[in-house]
Coordinates of C-alpha atoms and ligand atoms in Angstrom, one line a residue:
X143 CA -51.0 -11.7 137.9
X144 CA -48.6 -13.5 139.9
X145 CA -45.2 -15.2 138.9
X146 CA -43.9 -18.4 140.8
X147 CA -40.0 -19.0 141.3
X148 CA -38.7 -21.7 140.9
X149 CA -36.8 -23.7 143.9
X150 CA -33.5 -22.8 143.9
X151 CA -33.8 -19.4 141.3
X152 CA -31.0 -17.0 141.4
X153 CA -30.6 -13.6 142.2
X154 CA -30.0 -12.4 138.7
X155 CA -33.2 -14.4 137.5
X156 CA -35.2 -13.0 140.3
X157 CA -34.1 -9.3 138.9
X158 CA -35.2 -10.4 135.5
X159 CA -38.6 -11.6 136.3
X160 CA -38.8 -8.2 138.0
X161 CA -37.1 -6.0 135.3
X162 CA -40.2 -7.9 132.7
X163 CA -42.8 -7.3 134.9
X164 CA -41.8 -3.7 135.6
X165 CA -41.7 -3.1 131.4
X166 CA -44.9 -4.5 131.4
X167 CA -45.7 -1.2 133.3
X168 CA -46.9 -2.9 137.1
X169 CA -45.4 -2.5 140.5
X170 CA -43.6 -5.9 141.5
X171 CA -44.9 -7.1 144.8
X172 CA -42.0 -9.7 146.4
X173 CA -43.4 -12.2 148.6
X174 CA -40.4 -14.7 150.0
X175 CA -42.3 -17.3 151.5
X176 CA -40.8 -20.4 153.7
X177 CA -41.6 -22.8 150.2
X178 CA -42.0 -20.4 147.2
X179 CA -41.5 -16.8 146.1
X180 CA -43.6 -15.2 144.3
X181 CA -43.9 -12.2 142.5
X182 CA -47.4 -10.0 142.1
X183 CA -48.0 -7.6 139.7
X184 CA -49.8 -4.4 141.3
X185 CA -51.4 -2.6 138.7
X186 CA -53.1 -3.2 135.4
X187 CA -51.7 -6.5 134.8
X188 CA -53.4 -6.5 131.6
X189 CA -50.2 -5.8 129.6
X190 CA -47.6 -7.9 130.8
X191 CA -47.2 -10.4 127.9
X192 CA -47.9 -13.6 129.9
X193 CA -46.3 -16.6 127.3
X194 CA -42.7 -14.4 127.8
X195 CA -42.4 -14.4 131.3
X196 CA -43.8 -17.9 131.8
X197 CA -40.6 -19.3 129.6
X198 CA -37.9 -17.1 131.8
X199 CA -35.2 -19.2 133.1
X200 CA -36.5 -19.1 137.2
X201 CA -39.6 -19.0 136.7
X202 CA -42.0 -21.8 137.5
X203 CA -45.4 -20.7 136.1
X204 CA -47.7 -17.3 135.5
X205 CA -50.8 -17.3 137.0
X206 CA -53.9 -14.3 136.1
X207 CA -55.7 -13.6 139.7
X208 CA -59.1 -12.8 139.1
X209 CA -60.3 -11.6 142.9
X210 CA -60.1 -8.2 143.1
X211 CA -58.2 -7.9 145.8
X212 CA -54.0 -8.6 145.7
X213 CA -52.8 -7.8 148.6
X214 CA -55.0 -9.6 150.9
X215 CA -55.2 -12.3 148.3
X216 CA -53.2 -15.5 149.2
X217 CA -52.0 -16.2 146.1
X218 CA -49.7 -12.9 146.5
X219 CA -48.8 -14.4 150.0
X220 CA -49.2 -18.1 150.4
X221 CA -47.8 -18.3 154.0
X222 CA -50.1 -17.5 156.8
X223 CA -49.3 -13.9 158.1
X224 CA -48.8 -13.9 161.5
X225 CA -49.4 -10.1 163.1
X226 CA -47.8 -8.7 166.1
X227 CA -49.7 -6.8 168.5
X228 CA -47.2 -5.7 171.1
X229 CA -45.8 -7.4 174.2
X230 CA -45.0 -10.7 172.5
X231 CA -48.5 -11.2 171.3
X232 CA -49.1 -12.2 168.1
X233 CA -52.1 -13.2 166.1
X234 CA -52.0 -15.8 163.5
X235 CA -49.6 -18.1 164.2
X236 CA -49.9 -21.7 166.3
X237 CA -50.8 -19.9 169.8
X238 CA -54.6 -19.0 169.3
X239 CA -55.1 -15.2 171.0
X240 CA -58.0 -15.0 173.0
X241 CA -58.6 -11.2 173.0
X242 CA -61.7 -9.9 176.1
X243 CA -63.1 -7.5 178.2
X244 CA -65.7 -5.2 178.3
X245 CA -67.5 -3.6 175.4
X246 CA -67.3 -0.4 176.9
X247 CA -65.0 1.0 179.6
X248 CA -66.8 2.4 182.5
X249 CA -64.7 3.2 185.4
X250 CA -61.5 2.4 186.7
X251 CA -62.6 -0.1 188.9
X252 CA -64.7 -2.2 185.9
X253 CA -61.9 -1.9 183.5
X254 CA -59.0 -2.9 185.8
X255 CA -61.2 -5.2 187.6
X256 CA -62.2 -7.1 184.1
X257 CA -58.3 -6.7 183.2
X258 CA -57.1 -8.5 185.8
X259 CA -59.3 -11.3 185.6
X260 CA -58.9 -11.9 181.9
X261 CA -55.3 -11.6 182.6
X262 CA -55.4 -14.5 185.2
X263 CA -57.7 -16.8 183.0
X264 CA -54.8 -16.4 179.7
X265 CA -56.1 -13.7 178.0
X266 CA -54.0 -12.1 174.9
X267 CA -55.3 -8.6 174.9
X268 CA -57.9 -6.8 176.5
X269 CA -60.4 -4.9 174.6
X270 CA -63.0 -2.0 176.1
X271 CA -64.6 0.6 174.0
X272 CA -63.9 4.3 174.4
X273 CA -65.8 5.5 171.5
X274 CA -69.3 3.6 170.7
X275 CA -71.4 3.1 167.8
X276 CA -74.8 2.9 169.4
X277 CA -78.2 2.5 167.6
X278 CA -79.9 5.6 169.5
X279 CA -78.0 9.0 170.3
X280 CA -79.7 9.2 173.7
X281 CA -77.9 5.6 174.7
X282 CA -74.0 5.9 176.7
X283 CA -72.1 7.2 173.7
X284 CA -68.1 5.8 175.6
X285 CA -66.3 7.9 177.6
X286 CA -63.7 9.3 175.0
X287 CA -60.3 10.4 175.7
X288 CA -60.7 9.5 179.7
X289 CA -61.4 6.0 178.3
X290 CA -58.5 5.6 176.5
X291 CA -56.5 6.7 179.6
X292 CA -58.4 3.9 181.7
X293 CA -57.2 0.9 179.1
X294 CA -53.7 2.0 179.3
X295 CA -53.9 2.5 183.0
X296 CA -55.0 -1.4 183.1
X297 CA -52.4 -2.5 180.3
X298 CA -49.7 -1.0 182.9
X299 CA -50.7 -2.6 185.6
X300 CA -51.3 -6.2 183.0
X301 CA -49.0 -6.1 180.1
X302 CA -52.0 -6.5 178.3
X303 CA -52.0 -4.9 175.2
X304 CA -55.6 -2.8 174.1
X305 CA -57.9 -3.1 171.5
X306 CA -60.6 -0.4 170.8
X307 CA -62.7 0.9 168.0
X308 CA -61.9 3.9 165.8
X309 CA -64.7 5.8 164.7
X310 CA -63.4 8.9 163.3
X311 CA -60.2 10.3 161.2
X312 CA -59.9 13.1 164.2
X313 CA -58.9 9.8 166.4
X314 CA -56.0 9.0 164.2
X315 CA -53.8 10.8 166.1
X316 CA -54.8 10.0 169.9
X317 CA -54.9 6.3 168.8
X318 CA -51.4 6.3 166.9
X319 CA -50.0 6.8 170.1
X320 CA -51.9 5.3 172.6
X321 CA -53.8 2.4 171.2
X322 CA -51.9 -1.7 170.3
X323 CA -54.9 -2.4 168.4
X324 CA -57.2 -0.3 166.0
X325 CA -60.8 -1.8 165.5
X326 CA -62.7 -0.8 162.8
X327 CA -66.4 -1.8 163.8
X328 CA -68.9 -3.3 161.7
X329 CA -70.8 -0.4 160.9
X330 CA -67.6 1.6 159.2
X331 CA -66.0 -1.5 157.6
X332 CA -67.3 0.2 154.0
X333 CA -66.3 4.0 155.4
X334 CA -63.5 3.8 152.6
X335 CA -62.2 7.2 153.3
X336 CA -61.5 6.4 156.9
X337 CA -60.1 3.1 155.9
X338 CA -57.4 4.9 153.9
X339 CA -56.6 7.0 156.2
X340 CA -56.2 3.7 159.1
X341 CA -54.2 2.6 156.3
X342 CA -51.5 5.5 156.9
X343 CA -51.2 4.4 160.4
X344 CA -48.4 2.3 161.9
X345 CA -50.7 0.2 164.6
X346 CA -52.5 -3.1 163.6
X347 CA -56.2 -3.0 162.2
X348 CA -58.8 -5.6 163.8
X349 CA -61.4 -4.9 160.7
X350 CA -65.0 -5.8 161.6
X351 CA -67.1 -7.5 159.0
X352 CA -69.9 -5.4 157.8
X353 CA -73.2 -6.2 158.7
X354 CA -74.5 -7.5 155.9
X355 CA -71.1 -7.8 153.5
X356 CA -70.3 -10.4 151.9
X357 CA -66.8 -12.4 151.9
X358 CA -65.6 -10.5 148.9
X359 CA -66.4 -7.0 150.1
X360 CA -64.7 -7.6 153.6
X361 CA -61.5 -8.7 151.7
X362 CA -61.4 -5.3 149.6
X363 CA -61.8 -3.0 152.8
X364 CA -58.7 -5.4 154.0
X365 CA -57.2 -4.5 150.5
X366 CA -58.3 -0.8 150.9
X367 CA -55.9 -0.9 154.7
X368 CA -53.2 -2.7 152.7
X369 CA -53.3 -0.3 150.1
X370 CA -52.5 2.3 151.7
X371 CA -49.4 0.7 153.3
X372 CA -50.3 -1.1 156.2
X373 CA -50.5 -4.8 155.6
X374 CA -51.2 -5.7 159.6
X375 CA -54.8 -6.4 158.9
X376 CA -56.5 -8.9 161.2
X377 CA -60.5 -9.7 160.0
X378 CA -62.7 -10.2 162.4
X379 CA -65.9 -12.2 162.1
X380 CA -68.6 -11.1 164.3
X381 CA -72.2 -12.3 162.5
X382 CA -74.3 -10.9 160.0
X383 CA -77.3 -10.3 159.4
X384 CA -80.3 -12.9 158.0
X385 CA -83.5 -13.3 158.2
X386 CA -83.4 -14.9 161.5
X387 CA -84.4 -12.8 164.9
X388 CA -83.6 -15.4 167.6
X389 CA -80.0 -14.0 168.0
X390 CA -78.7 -10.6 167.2
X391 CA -77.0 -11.6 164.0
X392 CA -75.9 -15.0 162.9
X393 CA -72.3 -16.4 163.2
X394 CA -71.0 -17.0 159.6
X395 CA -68.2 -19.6 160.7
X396 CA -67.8 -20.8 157.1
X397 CA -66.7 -16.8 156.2
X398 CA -63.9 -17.7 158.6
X399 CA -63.0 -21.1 156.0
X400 CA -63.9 -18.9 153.2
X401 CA -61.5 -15.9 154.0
X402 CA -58.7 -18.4 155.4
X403 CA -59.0 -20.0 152.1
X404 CA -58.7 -16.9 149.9
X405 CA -56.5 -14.8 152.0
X406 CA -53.6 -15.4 154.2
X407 CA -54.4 -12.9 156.8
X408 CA -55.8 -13.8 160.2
X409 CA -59.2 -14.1 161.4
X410 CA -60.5 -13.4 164.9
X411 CA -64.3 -14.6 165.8
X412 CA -66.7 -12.6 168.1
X413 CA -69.2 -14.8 169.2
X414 CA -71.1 -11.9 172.0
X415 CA -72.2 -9.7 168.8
X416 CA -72.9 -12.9 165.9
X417 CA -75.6 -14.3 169.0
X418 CA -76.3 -11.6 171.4
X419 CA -76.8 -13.7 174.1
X420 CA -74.3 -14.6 176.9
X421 CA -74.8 -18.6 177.4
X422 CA -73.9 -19.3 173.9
X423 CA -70.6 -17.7 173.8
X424 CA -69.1 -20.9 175.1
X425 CA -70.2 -23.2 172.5
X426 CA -69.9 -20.4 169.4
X427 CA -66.0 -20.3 170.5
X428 CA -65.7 -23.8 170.9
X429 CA -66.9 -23.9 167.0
X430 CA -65.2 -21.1 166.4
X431 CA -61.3 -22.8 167.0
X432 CA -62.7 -26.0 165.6
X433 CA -63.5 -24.1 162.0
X434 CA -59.5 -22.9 162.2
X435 CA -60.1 -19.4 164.1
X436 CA -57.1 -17.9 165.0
X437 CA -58.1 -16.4 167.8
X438 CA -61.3 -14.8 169.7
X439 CA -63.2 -11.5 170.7
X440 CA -65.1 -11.8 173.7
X441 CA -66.8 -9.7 175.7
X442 CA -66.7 -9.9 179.4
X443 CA -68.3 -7.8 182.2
X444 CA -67.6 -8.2 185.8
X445 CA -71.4 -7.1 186.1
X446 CA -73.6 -8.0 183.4
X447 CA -76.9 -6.8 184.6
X448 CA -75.8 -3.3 185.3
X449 CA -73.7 -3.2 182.2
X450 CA -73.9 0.4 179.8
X451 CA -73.4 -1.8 177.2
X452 CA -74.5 -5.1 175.7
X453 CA -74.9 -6.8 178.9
X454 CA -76.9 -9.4 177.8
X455 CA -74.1 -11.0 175.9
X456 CA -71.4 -10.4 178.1
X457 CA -70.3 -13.2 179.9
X458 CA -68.9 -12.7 183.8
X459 CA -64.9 -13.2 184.5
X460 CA -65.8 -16.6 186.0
X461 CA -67.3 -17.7 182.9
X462 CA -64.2 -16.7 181.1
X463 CA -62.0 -18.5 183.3
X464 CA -64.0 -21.7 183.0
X465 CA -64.3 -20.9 178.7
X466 CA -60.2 -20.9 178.7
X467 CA -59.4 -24.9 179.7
X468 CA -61.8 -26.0 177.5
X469 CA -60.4 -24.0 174.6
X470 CA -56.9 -24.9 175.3
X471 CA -58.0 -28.9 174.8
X472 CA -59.8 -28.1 172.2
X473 CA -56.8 -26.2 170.4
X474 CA -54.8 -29.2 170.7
X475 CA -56.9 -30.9 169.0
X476 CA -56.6 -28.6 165.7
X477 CA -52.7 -28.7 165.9
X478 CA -52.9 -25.0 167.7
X479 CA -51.8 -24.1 171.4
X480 CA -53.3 -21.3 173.7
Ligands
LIG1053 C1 -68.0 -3.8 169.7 O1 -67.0 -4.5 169.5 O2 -68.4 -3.4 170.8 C2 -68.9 -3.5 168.5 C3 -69.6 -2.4 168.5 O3 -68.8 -4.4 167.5 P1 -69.4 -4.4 166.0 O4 -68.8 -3.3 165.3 O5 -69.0 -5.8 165.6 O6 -70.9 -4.3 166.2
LIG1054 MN1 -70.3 -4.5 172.2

């Protein structure tokens, strides 16, 4: 449940709203937001007595929230959040944040190299896995800990700040002090116990939608993050999987009106995993900021055909650098910048 304040509500009718909910026996969520405040009930709702609070003095009107998620639920929060990542970049707000690089680091040379470039082109963040979810144990499994090293040796020399998957609780640690951005891949977006656990830590999440989740499902691993206490959450749209075989999965850009709709976190699209195929990342990000993206995964190799990784969707640092002035005029003309 969620209680609306009315414009111009005091202090002391603010405390009683919250001193009736808290009877009621639920935690009291405050969301100030630029137009309304809002109160949400965490908890079992089902007590509060809803005809009582609905007739306090500054209160507007009561509302029952049937999703099952509350935190990530935009009724709790009807402003946009807007997530900082480090080094003045934020995702969610006007500025779209075009985040690239390659999908795994492979040397010094290939991640500075890609760094660099990106950089040049207006690139937000730089992204390069350390640690890799493949398909077959026999195919490069990331470089680890040495990885890790070489993104932070090429956010030194870039300012960019890094983005690179978790895949195990014994990473907490390592990542807490080293990593801007915590992804959570696609194949651990249900691993509930790990996402408690990313939900203890201070950096922000770039959650993955599953494979083959559904809108709803994404939203709760969001809620299980926020649960535990960290409400920097940014989802990320990447394809899922359908019946057809032409591309590696298939981009679901209405998930990204969907969850914009229902939530008020921001949402990231990665068109290289939803096709699988390098020439039609241009066009999937082009749809992607005209369905209201707020920003972009992409991955970029400065040798595709060699890469130890997903080459064939990778798109070179001149392709990036042509991508970037197209989305820029096509941001302006969905009333965002790059
Ligand atoms: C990746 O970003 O390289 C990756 C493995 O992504 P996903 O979890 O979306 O498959
Ligand atoms: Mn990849």
């Amino acid at each position: 449940m969620v209680v609306i304040m009315k414009p111009g509500f005091t202090q002391s009718q603010l405390e009683e709203a919250i001193r009736n909910m808290e009877q009621g026996g639920v935690k009291v969520m405050v969301s100030q937001g630029t137009e309304t405040t809002i109160l949400g009930a965490e908890g079992d709702a089902g007590r509060l007595d809803e005809e009582k609070l609905s007739q306090l003095p500054g209160v507007e009107r009561v509302m029952r929230v049937t999703e099952p998620y509350k935190k990530a639920n935009r009724k709790y929060h009807p402003d946009d959040s807007v997530i900082s990542i480090g080094d003045g970049v934020a995702i969610g707000g006007r500025r779209l944040a075009v985040i690239a690089g390659p999908c795994s680091v492979e040397s010094e040379a290939q991640i500075t190299g890609v760094a660099r470039a990106v950089k040049a082109a207006g690139a937000a963040a730089l992204r390069g896995g350390a640690y890799k979810p493949r398909t077959s144990p026999y195919a490069f499994q990331g470089m680890g800990t040495q990885g890790i090293d070489l993104l932070l040796e090429a956010k030194e020399e870039t300012g960019l700040p890094i983005v690179t998957e978790l895949m195990s609780p014994d990473q907490i640690p390592l990542f807490e002090e080293k990593v801007d951005v915590v992804q959570i891949g696609a194949r651990n977006m249900q691993n509930f116990d790990l996402l408690k656990k990313v939900g203890k830590m201070s950096k922000p999440i770039l959650l993955k939608r599953g494979l083959s989740s559904t809108v709803e499902e994404w939203l709760m691993s969001a809620e299980y993050i926020m649960a535990g206490g960290n409400p920097n959450v940014i989802l990320c749209e990447r394809g899922i999987r359908t019946f057809e075989t032409y591309t590696r999965n298939t981009l679901d850009l209405s998930a990204v009106l969907a969850v914009k709709r229902q939530s008020h976190l921001p949402v990231v699209v990665d068109p290289s995993h939803a096709c699988g195929k390098a020439w039609m990342v241009e066009r999937m990000s082009l749809a992607a900021v005209a369905a209201g993206a707020d920003g972009l995964i992409i991955e970029v190799h400065n040798d595709p055909k060699n890469a130890l990784c997903d080459g064939a969707q990778s798109i070179t640092p001149d392709d990036f650098a042509a991508l970037m002035p197209k989305l820029a005029r096509l941001a302006e003309c969905v009333g965002r910048t790059l």
